[in-house]
Amino acid sequence: MGNLKNLVFLVLVLLGAFGLNDKYSKYKETLKDGKLIVENKKNLEDKIDEIFVEKARNKEKMENDYEKIKMLIDRFGILSIKNESQFKKMVYIFSNESGLKLKEISKSEKLWDRKGYSLKYIHFTLSGSLNDFGKFLYFVNKSKKYIDTTRSYIELTQEAYKISLGYIENTAK
């Protein structure tokens, strides 16, 4: 009976050891999982920080773009002409200063209209020397107000020079 007690005691000790070993393994696995969770949490926090930094950069870029657009619109306002008669007067002064005679002015043609500004073209007929016409083109090119020549044409005849010039009119009043 003494052997049986020792054998039962040994079996109980072995089962206890296996149980402790199993609990220790679970404890180690839990610690490992805890480390992974902490590491994943750190990675997620880093990613969140990166997202906030990127969002702040995008916001700053958008604000800079907005300021640039606002400056362009302000500049557009400075370069634009109030009305058709102001543009015609300006062309008359350029022709007079260059020695040309302004013979004929057509009605304006609207090419586009956007956000309070329109691009309009007017056809002018001028007479004088070719040298004077060159001076006129110089004055048009050096104008402080914007004169559009992207869609203009020049027709040279013996009697006159026909030219189309565009201007941006501020229609928002």
Short mmCIF file of C-alpha atoms in Angstrom, two decimals:
data_model
loop_
_atom_site.label_atom_id
_atom_site.label_comp_id
_atom_site.label_asym_id
_atom_site.label_seq_id
_atom_site.Cartn_x
_atom_site.Cartn_y
_atom_site.Cartn_z
CA MET A 1 0.00 0.00 0.00
CA GLY A 2 2.92 2.25 0.57
CA ASN A 3 3.89 1.73 -3.06
CA LEU A 4 0.42 2.57 -4.21
CA LYS A 5 0.45 5.79 -2.22
CA ASN A 6 3.81 6.69 -3.68
CA LEU A 7 2.57 5.84 -7.15
CA VAL A 8 -0.61 7.94 -6.74
CA PHE A 9 1.49 10.71 -5.25
CA LEU A 10 3.90 10.51 -8.21
CA VAL A 11 1.01 10.53 -10.71
CA LEU A 12 -0.53 13.53 -8.94
CA VAL A 13 2.82 15.33 -8.94
CA LEU A 14 3.27 14.55 -12.67
CA LEU A 15 -0.28 15.70 -13.49
CA GLY A 16 0.32 18.84 -11.44
CA ALA A 17 3.60 19.43 -13.28
CA PHE A 18 1.89 18.94 -16.66
CA GLY A 19 -0.93 21.27 -15.52
CA LEU A 20 1.59 23.87 -14.35
CA ASN A 21 3.52 23.48 -17.59
CA ASP A 22 0.29 23.96 -19.57
CA LYS A 23 -0.62 27.04 -17.50
CA TYR A 24 2.92 28.39 -17.91
CA SER A 25 2.71 27.87 -21.69
CA LYS A 26 -0.64 29.70 -21.77
CA TYR A 27 0.88 32.48 -19.63
CA LYS A 28 3.84 32.81 -22.02
CA GLU A 29 1.45 32.82 -25.01
CA THR A 30 -0.66 35.51 -23.32
CA LEU A 31 2.48 37.58 -22.70
CA LYS A 32 3.48 37.12 -26.36
CA ASP A 33 -0.02 38.14 -27.50
CA GLY A 34 0.18 41.17 -25.18
CA LYS A 35 3.49 42.21 -26.78
CA LEU A 36 1.95 41.81 -30.25
CA ILE A 37 -1.05 43.89 -29.21
CA VAL A 38 1.21 46.63 -27.82
CA GLU A 39 3.31 46.52 -31.01
CA ASN A 40 0.21 46.65 -33.22
CA LYS A 41 -1.16 49.51 -31.13
CA LYS A 42 2.12 51.41 -31.64
CA ASN A 43 1.99 50.76 -35.40
CA LEU A 44 -1.61 51.93 -35.58
CA GLU A 45 -0.78 55.05 -33.58
CA ASP A 46 2.12 55.75 -35.98
CA LYS A 47 -0.19 55.30 -38.96
CA ILE A 48 -2.77 57.62 -37.39
CA ASP A 49 -0.04 60.21 -36.79
CA GLU A 50 1.06 59.86 -40.43
CA ILE A 51 -2.53 60.36 -41.58
CA PHE A 52 -2.86 63.51 -39.45
CA VAL A 53 0.45 64.86 -40.79
CA GLU A 54 -0.62 64.12 -44.38
CA LYS A 55 -3.99 65.72 -43.75
CA ALA A 56 -2.28 68.83 -42.35
CA ARG A 57 0.02 68.96 -45.41
CA ASN A 58 -2.95 68.64 -47.74
CA LYS A 59 -4.80 71.37 -45.85
CA GLU A 60 -1.77 73.67 -46.07
CA LYS A 61 -1.39 72.94 -49.79
CA MET A 62 -5.07 73.65 -50.39
CA GLU A 63 -4.82 76.90 -48.43
CA ASN A 64 -1.76 77.92 -50.48
CA ASP A 65 -3.57 77.04 -53.72
CA TYR A 66 -6.58 79.05 -52.55
CA GLU A 67 -4.37 82.05 -51.82
CA LYS A 68 -2.76 81.76 -55.27
CA ILE A 69 -6.16 81.59 -56.92
CA LYS A 70 -7.34 84.55 -54.88
CA MET A 71 -4.24 86.54 -55.95
CA LEU A 72 -4.87 85.60 -59.60
CA ILE A 73 -8.48 86.73 -59.35
CA ASP A 74 -7.36 90.00 -57.77
CA ARG A 75 -4.77 90.41 -60.51
CA PHE A 76 -7.43 89.54 -63.07
CA GLY A 77 -9.52 92.35 -61.64
CA ILE A 78 -6.62 94.79 -61.98
CA LEU A 79 -5.92 93.72 -65.57
CA SER A 80 -9.57 93.68 -66.62
CA ILE A 81 -11.33 96.59 -68.26
CA LYS A 82 -14.52 98.06 -66.82
CA ASN A 83 -16.49 98.34 -70.06
CA GLU A 84 -16.33 98.39 -73.84
CA SER A 85 -16.07 102.17 -74.12
CA GLN A 86 -12.97 102.22 -71.89
CA PHE A 87 -11.30 99.65 -74.19
CA LYS A 88 -12.25 101.58 -77.32
CA LYS A 89 -10.88 104.77 -75.76
CA MET A 90 -7.63 102.98 -74.90
CA VAL A 91 -7.24 101.72 -78.50
CA TYR A 92 -8.04 105.21 -79.79
CA ILE A 93 -5.27 106.68 -77.60
CA PHE A 94 -2.81 104.00 -78.80
CA SER A 95 -3.66 104.73 -82.44
CA ASN A 96 -3.42 108.49 -81.92
CA GLU A 97 -0.07 108.21 -80.07
CA SER A 98 1.36 106.01 -82.81
CA GLY A 99 0.23 108.34 -85.62
CA LEU A 100 -2.58 106.16 -87.01
CA LYS A 101 -6.12 107.24 -87.83
CA LEU A 102 -8.90 105.11 -86.34
CA LYS A 103 -11.40 104.71 -89.19
CA GLU A 104 -13.86 102.06 -88.03
CA ILE A 105 -14.78 100.12 -84.88
CA SER A 106 -17.04 97.05 -84.91
CA LYS A 107 -19.37 95.85 -82.17
CA SER A 108 -17.83 93.56 -79.57
CA GLU A 109 -18.15 89.80 -79.82
CA LYS A 110 -18.25 87.79 -76.58
CA LEU A 111 -16.09 84.65 -76.70
CA TRP A 112 -16.63 83.41 -73.15
CA ASP A 113 -18.15 84.43 -69.84
CA ARG A 114 -16.84 83.04 -66.54
CA LYS A 115 -17.35 84.03 -62.93
CA GLY A 116 -17.98 87.71 -63.50
CA TYR A 117 -15.50 88.18 -66.36
CA SER A 118 -16.02 88.03 -70.14
CA LEU A 119 -13.56 87.89 -73.00
CA LYS A 120 -14.70 90.13 -75.84
CA TYR A 121 -13.13 90.94 -79.20
CA ILE A 122 -13.52 94.11 -81.27
CA HIS A 123 -12.35 94.67 -84.85
CA PHE A 124 -10.60 97.97 -85.60
CA THR A 125 -9.73 99.51 -88.97
CA LEU A 126 -6.72 101.85 -88.88
CA SER A 127 -4.91 103.82 -91.55
CA GLY A 128 -1.37 105.16 -91.63
CA SER A 129 2.17 104.02 -92.29
CA LEU A 130 3.53 100.57 -91.54
CA ASN A 131 6.01 102.14 -89.11
CA ASP A 132 3.10 103.77 -87.22
CA PHE A 133 1.29 100.43 -87.17
CA GLY A 134 4.41 98.89 -85.60
CA LYS A 135 4.30 101.58 -82.87
CA PHE A 136 0.61 100.81 -82.35
CA LEU A 137 1.39 97.10 -81.86
CA TYR A 138 4.15 98.07 -79.42
CA PHE A 139 1.65 100.11 -77.36
CA VAL A 140 -0.83 97.20 -77.41
CA ASN A 141 1.89 94.81 -76.24
CA LYS A 142 3.10 97.09 -73.43
CA SER A 143 -0.37 98.01 -72.17
CA LYS A 144 -0.86 97.85 -68.39
CA LYS A 145 -4.35 96.45 -68.99
CA TYR A 146 -4.58 93.00 -70.50
CA ILE A 147 -5.22 92.99 -74.25
CA ASP A 148 -5.81 89.49 -75.61
CA THR A 149 -4.18 88.70 -78.93
CA THR A 150 -4.47 84.90 -78.86
CA ARG A 151 -7.42 84.92 -81.27
CA SER A 152 -6.68 88.17 -83.05
CA TYR A 153 -5.96 88.56 -86.70
CA ILE A 154 -4.33 91.33 -88.71
CA GLU A 155 -5.32 92.12 -92.27
CA LEU A 156 -2.98 94.45 -94.16
CA THR A 157 -4.35 96.23 -97.23
CA GLN A 158 -3.12 99.23 -99.19
CA GLU A 159 -5.64 101.54 -97.60
CA ALA A 160 -5.90 100.27 -94.02
CA TYR A 161 -4.93 97.81 -91.35
CA LYS A 162 -7.66 95.67 -89.85
CA ILE A 163 -6.92 94.13 -86.48
CA SER A 164 -9.02 92.31 -83.90
CA LEU A 165 -8.15 92.78 -80.25
CA GLY A 166 -9.66 91.19 -77.17
CA TYR A 167 -10.17 92.45 -73.68
CA ILE A 168 -11.48 91.04 -70.41
CA GLU A 169 -14.48 92.89 -69.10
CA ASN A 170 -15.46 92.77 -65.46
CA THR A 171 -19.18 91.94 -65.61
CA ALA A 172 -19.61 91.42 -61.85
CA LYS A 173 -20.77 94.73 -60.49
#
